[in-house]
mmCIF file of C-alpha atoms and ligand atoms in Angstrom:
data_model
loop_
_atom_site.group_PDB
_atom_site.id
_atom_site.type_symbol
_atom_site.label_atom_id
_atom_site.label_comp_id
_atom_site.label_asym_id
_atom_site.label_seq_id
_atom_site.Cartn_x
_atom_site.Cartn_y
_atom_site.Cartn_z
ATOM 1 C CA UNK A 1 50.560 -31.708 46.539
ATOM 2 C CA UNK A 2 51.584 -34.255 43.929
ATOM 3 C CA UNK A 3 48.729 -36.231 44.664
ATOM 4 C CA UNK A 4 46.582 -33.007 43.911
ATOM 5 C CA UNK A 5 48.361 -32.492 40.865
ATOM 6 C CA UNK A 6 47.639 -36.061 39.614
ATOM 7 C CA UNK A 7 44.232 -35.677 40.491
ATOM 8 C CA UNK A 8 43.673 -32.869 38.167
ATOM 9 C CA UNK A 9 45.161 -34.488 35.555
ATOM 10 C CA UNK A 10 42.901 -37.119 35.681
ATOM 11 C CA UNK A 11 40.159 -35.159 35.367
ATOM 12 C CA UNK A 12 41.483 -33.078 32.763
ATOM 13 C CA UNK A 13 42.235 -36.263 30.951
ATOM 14 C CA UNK A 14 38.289 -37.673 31.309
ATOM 15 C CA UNK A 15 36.967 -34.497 30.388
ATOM 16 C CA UNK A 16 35.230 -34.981 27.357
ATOM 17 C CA UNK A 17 34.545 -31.414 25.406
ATOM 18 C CA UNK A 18 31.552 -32.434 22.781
ATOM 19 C CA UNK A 19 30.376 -28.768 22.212
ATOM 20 C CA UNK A 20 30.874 -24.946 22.465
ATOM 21 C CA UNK A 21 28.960 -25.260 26.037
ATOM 22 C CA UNK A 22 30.981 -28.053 27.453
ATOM 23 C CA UNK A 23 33.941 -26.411 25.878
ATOM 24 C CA UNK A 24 33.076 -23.416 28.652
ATOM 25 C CA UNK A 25 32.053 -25.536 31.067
ATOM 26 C CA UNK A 26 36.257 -26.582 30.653
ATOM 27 C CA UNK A 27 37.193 -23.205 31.041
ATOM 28 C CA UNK A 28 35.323 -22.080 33.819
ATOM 29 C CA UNK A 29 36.261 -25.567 35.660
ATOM 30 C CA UNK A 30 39.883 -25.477 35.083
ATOM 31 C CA UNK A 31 41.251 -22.287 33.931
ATOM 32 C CA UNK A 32 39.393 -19.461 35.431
ATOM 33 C CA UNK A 33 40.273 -17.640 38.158
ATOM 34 C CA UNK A 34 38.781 -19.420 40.151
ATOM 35 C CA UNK A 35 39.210 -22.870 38.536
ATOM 36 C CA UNK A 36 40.812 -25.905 39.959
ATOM 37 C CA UNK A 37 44.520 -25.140 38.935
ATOM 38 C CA UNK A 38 44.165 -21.618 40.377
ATOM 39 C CA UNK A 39 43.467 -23.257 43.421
ATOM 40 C CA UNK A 40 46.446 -25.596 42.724
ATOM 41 C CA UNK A 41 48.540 -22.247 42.219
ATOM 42 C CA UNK A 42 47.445 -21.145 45.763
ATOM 43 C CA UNK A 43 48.974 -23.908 47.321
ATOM 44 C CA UNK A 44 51.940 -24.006 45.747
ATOM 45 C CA UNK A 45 52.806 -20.428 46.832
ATOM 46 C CA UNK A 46 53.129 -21.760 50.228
ATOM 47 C CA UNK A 47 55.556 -24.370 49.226
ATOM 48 C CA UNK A 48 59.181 -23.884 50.584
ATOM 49 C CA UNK A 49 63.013 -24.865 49.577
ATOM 50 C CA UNK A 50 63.561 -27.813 47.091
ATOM 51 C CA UNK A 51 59.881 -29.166 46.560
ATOM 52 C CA UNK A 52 59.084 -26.227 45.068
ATOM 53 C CA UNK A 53 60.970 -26.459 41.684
ATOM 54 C CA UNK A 54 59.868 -30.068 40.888
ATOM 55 C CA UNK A 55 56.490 -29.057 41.845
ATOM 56 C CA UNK A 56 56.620 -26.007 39.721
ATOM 57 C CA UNK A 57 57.535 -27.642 36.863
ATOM 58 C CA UNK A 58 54.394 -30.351 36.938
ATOM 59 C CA UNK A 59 52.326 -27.557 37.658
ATOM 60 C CA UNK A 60 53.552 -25.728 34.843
ATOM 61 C CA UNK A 61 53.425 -28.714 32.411
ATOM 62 C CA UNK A 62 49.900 -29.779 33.892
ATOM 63 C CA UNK A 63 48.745 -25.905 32.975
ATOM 64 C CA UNK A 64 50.230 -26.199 29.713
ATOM 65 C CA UNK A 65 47.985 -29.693 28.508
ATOM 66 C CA UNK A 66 44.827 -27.995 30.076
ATOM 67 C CA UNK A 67 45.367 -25.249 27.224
ATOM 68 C CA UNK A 68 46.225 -27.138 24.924
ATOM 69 C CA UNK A 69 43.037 -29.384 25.645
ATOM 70 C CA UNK A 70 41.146 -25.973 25.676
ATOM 71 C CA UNK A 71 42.740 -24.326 22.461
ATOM 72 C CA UNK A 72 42.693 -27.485 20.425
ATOM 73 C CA UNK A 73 38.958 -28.062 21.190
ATOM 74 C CA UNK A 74 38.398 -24.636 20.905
ATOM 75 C CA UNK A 75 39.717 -24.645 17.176
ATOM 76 C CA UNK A 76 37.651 -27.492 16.519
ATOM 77 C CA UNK A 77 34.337 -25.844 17.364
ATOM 78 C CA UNK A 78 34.826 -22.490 15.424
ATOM 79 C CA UNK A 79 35.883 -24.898 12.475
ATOM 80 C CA UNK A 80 33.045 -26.807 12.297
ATOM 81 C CA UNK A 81 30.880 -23.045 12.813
ATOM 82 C CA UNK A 82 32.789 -22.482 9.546
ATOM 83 C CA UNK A 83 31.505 -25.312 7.973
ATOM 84 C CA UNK A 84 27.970 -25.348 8.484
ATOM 85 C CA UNK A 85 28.132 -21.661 6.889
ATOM 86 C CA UNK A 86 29.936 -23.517 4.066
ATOM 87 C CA UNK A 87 27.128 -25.510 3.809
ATOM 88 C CA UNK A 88 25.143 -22.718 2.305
ATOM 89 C CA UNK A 89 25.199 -22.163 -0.937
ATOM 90 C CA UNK A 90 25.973 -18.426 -1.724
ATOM 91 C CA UNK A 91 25.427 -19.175 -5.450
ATOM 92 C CA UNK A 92 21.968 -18.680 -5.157
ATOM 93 C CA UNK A 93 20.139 -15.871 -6.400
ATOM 94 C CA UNK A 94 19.157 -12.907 -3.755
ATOM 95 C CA UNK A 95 16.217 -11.767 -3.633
ATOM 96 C CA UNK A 96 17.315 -8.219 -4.646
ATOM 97 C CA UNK A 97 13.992 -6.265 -5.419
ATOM 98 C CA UNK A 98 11.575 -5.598 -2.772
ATOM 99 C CA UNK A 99 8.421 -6.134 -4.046
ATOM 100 C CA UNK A 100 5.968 -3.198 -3.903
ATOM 101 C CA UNK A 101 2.291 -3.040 -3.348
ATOM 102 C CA UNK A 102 -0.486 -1.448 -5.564
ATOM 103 C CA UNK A 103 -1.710 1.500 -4.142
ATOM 104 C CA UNK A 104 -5.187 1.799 -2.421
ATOM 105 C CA UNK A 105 -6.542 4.077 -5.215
ATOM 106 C CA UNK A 106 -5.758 1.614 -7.549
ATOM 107 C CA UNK A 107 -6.891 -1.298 -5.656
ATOM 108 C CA UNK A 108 -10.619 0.490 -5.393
ATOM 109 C CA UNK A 109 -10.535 1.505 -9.354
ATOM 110 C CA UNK A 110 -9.509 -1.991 -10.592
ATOM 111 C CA UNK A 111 -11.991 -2.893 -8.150
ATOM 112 C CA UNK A 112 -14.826 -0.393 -9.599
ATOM 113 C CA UNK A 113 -13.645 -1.191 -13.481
ATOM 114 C CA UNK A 114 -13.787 -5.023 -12.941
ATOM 115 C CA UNK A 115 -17.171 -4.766 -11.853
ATOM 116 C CA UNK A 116 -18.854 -2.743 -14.884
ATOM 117 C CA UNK A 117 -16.189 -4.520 -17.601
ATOM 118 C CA UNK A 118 -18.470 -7.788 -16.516
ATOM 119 C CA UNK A 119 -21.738 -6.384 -17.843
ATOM 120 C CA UNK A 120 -19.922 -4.794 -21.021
ATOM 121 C CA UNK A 121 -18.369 -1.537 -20.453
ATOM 122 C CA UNK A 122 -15.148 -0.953 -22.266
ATOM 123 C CA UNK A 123 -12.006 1.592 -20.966
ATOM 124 C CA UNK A 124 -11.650 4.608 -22.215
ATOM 125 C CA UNK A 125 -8.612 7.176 -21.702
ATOM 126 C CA UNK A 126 -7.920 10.750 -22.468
ATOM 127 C CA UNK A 127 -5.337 13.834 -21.915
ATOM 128 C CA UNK A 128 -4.896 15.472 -18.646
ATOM 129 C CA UNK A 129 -4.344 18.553 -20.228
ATOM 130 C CA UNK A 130 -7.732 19.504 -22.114
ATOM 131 C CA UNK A 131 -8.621 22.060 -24.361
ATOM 132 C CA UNK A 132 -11.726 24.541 -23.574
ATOM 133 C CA UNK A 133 -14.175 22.337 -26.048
ATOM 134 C CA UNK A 134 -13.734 19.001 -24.661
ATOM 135 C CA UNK A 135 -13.342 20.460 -20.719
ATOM 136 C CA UNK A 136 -16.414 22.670 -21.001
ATOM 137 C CA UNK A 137 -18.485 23.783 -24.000
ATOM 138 C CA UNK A 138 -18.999 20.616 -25.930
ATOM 139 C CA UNK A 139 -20.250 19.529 -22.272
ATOM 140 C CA UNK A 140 -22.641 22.331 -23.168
ATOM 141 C CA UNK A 141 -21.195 25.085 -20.293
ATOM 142 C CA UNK A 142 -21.807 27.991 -22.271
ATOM 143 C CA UNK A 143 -19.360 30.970 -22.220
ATOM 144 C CA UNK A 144 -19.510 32.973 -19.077
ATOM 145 C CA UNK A 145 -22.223 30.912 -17.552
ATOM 146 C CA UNK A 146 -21.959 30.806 -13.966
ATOM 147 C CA UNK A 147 -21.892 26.576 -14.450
ATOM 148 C CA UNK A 148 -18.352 27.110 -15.443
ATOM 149 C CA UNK A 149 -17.751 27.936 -11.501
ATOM 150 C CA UNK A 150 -19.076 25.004 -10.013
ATOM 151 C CA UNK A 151 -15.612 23.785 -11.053
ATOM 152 C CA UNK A 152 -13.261 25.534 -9.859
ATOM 153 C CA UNK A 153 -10.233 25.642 -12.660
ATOM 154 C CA UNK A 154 -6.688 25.773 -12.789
ATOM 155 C CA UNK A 155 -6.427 27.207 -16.753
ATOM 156 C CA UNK A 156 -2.534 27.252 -18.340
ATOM 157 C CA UNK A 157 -1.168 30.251 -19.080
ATOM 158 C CA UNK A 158 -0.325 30.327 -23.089
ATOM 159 C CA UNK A 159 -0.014 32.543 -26.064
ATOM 160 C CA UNK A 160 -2.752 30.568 -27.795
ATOM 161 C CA UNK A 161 -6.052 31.464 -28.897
ATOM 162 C CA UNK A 162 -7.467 28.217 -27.457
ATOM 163 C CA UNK A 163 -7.867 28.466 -23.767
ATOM 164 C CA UNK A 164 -5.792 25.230 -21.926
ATOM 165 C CA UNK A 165 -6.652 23.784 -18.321
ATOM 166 C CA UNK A 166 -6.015 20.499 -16.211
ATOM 167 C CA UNK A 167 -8.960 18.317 -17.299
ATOM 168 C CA UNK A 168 -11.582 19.369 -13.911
ATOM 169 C CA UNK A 169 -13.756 15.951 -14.915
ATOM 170 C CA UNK A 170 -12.758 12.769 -17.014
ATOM 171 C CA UNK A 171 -16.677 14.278 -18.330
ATOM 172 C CA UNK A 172 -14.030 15.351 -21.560
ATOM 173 C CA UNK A 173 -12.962 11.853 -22.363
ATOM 174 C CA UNK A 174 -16.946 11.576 -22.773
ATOM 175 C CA UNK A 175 -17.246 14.040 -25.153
ATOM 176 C CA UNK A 176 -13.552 12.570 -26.701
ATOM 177 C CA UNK A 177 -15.033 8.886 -27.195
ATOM 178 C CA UNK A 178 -18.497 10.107 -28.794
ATOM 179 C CA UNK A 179 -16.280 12.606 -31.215
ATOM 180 C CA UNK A 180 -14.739 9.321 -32.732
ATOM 181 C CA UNK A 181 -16.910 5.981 -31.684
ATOM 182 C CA UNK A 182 -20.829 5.370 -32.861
ATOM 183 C CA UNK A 183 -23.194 4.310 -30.608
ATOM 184 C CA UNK A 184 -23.731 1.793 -28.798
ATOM 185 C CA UNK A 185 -21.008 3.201 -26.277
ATOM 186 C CA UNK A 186 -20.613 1.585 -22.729
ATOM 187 C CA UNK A 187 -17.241 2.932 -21.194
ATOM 188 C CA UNK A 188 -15.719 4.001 -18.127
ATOM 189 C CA UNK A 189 -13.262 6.772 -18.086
ATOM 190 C CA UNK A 190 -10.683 6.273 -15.095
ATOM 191 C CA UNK A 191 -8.322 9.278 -14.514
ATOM 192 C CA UNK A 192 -6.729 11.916 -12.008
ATOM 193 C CA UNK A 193 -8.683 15.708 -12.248
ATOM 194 C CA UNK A 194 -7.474 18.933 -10.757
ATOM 195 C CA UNK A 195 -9.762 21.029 -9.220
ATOM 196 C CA UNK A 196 -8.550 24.880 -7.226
ATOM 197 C CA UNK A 197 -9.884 23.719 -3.958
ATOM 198 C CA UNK A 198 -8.301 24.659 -0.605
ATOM 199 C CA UNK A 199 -6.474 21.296 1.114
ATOM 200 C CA UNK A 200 -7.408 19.318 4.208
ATOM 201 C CA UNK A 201 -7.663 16.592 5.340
ATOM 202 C CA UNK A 202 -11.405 16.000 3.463
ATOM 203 C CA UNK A 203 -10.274 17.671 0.380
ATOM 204 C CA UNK A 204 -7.516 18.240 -2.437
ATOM 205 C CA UNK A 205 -6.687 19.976 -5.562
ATOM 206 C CA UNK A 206 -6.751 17.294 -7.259
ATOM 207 C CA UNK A 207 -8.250 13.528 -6.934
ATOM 208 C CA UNK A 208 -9.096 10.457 -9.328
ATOM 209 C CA UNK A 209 -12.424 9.871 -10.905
ATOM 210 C CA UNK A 210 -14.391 7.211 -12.831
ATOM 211 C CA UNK A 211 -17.226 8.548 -15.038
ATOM 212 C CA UNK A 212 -19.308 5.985 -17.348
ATOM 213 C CA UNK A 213 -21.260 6.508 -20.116
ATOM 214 C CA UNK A 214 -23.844 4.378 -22.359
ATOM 215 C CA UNK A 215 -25.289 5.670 -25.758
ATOM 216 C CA UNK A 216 -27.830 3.540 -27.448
ATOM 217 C CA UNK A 217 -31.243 3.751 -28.505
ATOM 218 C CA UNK A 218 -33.762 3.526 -25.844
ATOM 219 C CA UNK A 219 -31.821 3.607 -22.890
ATOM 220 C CA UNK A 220 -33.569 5.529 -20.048
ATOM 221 C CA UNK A 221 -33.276 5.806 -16.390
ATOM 222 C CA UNK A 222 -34.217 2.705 -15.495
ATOM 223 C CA UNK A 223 -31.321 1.367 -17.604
ATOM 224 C CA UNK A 224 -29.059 3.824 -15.435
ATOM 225 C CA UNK A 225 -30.701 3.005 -12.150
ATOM 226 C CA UNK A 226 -30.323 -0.544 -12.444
ATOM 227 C CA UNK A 227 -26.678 -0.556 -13.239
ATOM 228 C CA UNK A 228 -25.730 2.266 -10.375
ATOM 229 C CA UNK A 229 -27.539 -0.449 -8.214
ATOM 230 C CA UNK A 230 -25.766 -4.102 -9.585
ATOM 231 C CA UNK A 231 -22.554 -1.730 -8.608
ATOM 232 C CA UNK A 232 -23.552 -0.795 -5.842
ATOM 233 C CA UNK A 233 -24.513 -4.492 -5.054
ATOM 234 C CA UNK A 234 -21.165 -5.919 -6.243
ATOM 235 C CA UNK A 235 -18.866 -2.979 -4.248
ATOM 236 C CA UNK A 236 -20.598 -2.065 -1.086
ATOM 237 C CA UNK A 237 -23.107 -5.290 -1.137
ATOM 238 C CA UNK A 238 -26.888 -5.322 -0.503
ATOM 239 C CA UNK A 239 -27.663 -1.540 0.521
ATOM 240 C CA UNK A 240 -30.346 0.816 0.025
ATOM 241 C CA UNK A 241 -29.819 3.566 -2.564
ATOM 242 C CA UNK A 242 -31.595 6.826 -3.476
ATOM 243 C CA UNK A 243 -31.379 9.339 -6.097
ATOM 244 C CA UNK A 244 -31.824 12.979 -5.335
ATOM 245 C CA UNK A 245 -32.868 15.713 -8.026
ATOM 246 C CA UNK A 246 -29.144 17.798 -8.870
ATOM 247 C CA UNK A 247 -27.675 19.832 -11.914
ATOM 248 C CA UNK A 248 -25.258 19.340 -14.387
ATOM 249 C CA UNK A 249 -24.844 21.236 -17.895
ATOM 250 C CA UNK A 250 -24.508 17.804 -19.611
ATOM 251 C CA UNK A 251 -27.320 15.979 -18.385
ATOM 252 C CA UNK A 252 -31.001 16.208 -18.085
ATOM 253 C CA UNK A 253 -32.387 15.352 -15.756
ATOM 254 C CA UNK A 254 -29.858 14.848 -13.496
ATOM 255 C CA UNK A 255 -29.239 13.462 -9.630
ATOM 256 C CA UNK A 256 -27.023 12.372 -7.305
ATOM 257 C CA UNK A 257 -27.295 8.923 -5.771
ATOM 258 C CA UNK A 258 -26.797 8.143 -1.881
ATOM 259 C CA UNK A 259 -26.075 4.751 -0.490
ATOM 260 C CA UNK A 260 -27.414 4.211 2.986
ATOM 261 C CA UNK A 261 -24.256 3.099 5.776
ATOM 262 C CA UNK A 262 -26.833 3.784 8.846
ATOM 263 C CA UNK A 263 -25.993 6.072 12.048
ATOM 264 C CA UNK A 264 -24.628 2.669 14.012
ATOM 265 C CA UNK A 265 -21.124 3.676 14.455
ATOM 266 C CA UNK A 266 -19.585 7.060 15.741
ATOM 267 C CA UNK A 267 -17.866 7.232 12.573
ATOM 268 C CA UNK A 268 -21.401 6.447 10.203
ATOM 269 C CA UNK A 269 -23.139 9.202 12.220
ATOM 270 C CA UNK A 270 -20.342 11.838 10.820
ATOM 271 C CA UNK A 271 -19.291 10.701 7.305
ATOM 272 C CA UNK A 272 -23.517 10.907 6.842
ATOM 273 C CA UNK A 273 -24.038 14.097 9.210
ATOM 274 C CA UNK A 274 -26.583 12.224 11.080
ATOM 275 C CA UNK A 275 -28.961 11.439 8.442
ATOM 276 C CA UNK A 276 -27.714 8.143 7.056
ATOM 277 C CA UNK A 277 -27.140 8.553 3.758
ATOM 278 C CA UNK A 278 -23.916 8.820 2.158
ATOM 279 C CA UNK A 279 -23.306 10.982 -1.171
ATOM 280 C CA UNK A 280 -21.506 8.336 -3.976
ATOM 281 C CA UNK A 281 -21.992 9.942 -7.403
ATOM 282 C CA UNK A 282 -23.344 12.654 -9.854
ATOM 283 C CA UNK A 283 -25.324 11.221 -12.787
ATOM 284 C CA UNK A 284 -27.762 11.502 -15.089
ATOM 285 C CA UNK A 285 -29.154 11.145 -18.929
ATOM 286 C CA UNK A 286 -26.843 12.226 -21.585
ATOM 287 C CA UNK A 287 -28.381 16.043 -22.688
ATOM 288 C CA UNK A 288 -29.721 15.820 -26.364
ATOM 289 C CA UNK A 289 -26.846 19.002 -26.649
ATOM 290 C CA UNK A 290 -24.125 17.448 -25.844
ATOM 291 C CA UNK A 291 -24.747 13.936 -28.251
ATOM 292 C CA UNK A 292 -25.345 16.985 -31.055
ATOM 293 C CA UNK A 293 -22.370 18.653 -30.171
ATOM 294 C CA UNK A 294 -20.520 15.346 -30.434
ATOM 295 C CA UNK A 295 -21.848 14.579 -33.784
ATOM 296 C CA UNK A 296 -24.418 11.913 -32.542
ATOM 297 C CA UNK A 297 -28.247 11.961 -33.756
ATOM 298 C CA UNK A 298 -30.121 13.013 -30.416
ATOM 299 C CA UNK A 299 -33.278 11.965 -32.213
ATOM 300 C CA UNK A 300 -32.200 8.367 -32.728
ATOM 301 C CA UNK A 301 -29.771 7.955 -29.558
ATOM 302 C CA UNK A 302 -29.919 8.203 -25.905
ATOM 303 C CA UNK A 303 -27.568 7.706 -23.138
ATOM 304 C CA UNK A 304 -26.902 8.183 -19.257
ATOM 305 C CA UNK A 305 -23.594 9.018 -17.098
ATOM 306 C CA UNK A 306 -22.571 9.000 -14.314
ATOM 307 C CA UNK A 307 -19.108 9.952 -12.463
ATOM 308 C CA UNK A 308 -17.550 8.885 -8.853
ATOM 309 C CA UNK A 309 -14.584 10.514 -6.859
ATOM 310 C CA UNK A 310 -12.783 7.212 -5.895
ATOM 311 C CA UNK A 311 -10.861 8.696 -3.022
ATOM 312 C CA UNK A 312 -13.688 9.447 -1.086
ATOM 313 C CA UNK A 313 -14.643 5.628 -1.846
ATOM 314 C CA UNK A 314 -11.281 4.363 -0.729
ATOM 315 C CA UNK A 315 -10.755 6.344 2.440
ATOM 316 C CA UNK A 316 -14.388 4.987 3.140
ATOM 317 C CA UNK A 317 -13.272 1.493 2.079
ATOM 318 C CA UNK A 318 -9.815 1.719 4.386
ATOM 319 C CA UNK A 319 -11.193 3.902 7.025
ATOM 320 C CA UNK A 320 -8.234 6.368 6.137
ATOM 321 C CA UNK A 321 -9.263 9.589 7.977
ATOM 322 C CA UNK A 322 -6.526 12.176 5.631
ATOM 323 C CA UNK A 323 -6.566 11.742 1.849
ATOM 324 C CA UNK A 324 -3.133 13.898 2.027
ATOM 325 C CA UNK A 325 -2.081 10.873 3.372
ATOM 326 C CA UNK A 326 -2.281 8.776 0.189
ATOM 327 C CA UNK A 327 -0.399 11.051 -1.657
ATOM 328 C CA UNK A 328 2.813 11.174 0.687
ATOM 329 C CA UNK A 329 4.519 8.462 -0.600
ATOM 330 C CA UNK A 330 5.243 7.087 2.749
ATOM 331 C CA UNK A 331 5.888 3.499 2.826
ATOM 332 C CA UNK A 332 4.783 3.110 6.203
ATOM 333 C CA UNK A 333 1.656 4.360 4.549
ATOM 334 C CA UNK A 334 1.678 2.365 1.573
ATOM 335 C CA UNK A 335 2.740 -1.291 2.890
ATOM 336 C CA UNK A 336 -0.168 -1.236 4.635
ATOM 337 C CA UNK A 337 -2.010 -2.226 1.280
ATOM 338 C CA UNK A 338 -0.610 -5.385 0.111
HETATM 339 N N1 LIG B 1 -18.560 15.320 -14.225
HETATM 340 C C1 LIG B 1 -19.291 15.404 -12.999
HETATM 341 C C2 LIG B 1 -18.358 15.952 -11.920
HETATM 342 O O1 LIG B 1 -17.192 15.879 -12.073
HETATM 343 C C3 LIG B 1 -19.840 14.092 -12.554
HETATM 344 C C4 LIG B 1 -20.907 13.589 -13.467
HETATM 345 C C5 LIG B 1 -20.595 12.776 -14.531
HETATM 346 C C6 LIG B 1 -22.213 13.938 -13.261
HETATM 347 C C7 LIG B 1 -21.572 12.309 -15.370
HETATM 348 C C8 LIG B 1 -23.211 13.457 -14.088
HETATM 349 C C9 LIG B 1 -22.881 12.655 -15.140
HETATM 350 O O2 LIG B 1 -18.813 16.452 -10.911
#
């Protein structure tokens, strides 16, 4: 038994504990249940008469350096745990903003203004809220013409004799800029319009355009062609366009302009309803009226427009397949876009 005892000891004594592994390894060896003085224990239960005391006592004092080895190593480790966190330096700044990302709307207007500020066009902004002149009738709608529908308007209730409504095009910012610039004008108006349309998925009461507009003399429709297609060129790259015949009060003549995305993919075949072609923008020259109404000579001047729904453009961009979507403010949504 003794000889046991001293045996342990030894061991004990040329443990070495160099980490918080070995440091278990120790405890599992020596002090666990069933560790090598447990075992030691054992034994000693069967020990009768006068033996047992002195054995008891080495036992007992053997137990007593094991942990003391244990809890003195122990110490050590959780120390030095203490100091590598000391180590860091908690005088640093955090980084206590999260940063947020621009949202896909704006990514595809920047994207759209960049493009036409390289060949010259300026930004132009205007109220949300517009009166009946700017909205409508400078835009030569006349009263009660059935051209006022095609736009289906959410007017503001008021005591006034003018008649308020959201803006239904950024068209009034048109009519704004040639009220107080002279020609040449070349300037995109950017903006959110409301329209009274029934939502789904396709659709919204209210979405973000970006109409242009150039006044200057002799500009025709090549001029207007040719810069629908270098942005065309520049967004959607090398595609086929078209121009189809359309109406609008304000311009004359007037189209809308396709770009051609193919029937290759499932989801080509039903954003073009089998044919193709996909609808971008309205546009068309500037009618003599509305430079007249706007207090420019329609003799001397000429201009085009144009005007795109960007959401459209963006879902087409992202393949997002819900514009309500966009408008959520979900960040799951949203972080998708940085
Ligand atoms: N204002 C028209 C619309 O909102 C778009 C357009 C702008 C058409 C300029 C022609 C010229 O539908």
């Amino acid at each position: 038994m003794n000889d046991k005892i001293e045996e342990l000891k030894e061991k004990v004594k040329n443990f070495s504990i160099e980490n918080r592994e070995t440091l278990e390894i120790f405890r599992t060896k020596f002090l666990s249940k069933k560790g090598e003085l447990n075992e030691i224990f054992e034994a000693f239960k069967l020990i009768a008469g006068e033996e047992k005391k002195d054995v008891g006592k080495k036992i007992n004092s053997l137990r007593t350096s094991i942990e003391d080895k244990y809890n003195e190593a122990k110490e050590k480790f959780s120390l030095l745990k203490k100091s590598v966190r000391e180590e860091k330096d908690f005088s640093l700044p955090v980084n206590a903003y999260k940063i947020g990302s621009e949202h896909p709307i704006s990514k595809v207007k920047n994207e759209i203004l960049d493009i036409f500020e390289t060949i010259g066009f300026k930004i132009a902004k205007g109220p949300e809220i517009e009166d009946d002149w700017h909205n409508f009738s400078a835009l030569n709608f006349p009263e009660n013409h059935p051209a006022r529908d095609m736009q289906d308007t959410f007017f503001i209730k008021g005591n006034s004799e003018e008649k308020f409504a959201l803006r239904t095009h950024t068209s009034s910012v048109q009519v704004r800029l040639m009220e107080t610039d002279k020609p040449p004008i070349r300037a995109l108006m950017p903006g959110r319009v409301y329209r009274n349309e029934a939502v789904s998925a396709r659709s919204n009461f209210f979405f973000h355009q970006i109409e242009g507009l150039y006044i200057d003399e002799n500009v025709s429709f090549s001029d207007l062609k040719q810069t629908l297609y270098y942005f065309v060129s520049q967004f959607f790259g090398e595609r086929e366009i078209r121009f189809r015949p359309s109406y609008f009060p304000f311009t004359e003549p007037s189209a809308e302009m396709d770009i051609f995305l193919g029937i290759a993919t499932e989801q080509d075949y039903k954003l073009t309803k089998g044919t193709g072609w996909l609808e971008i923008l309205g546009c068309g020259m500037v009618d003599p009226n509305v430079l007249t109404n706007c207090g420019i000579d329609a003799e001397k001047y000429s201009g085009f427009a144009f005007g795109m729904g960007i959401d459209r453009i963006t879902m087409l961009k992202y393949g997002i397949k819900d514009i309500r979507q966009m408008f959520e403010n979900d960040l799951r949504f949203l972080e998708q876009f940085t």
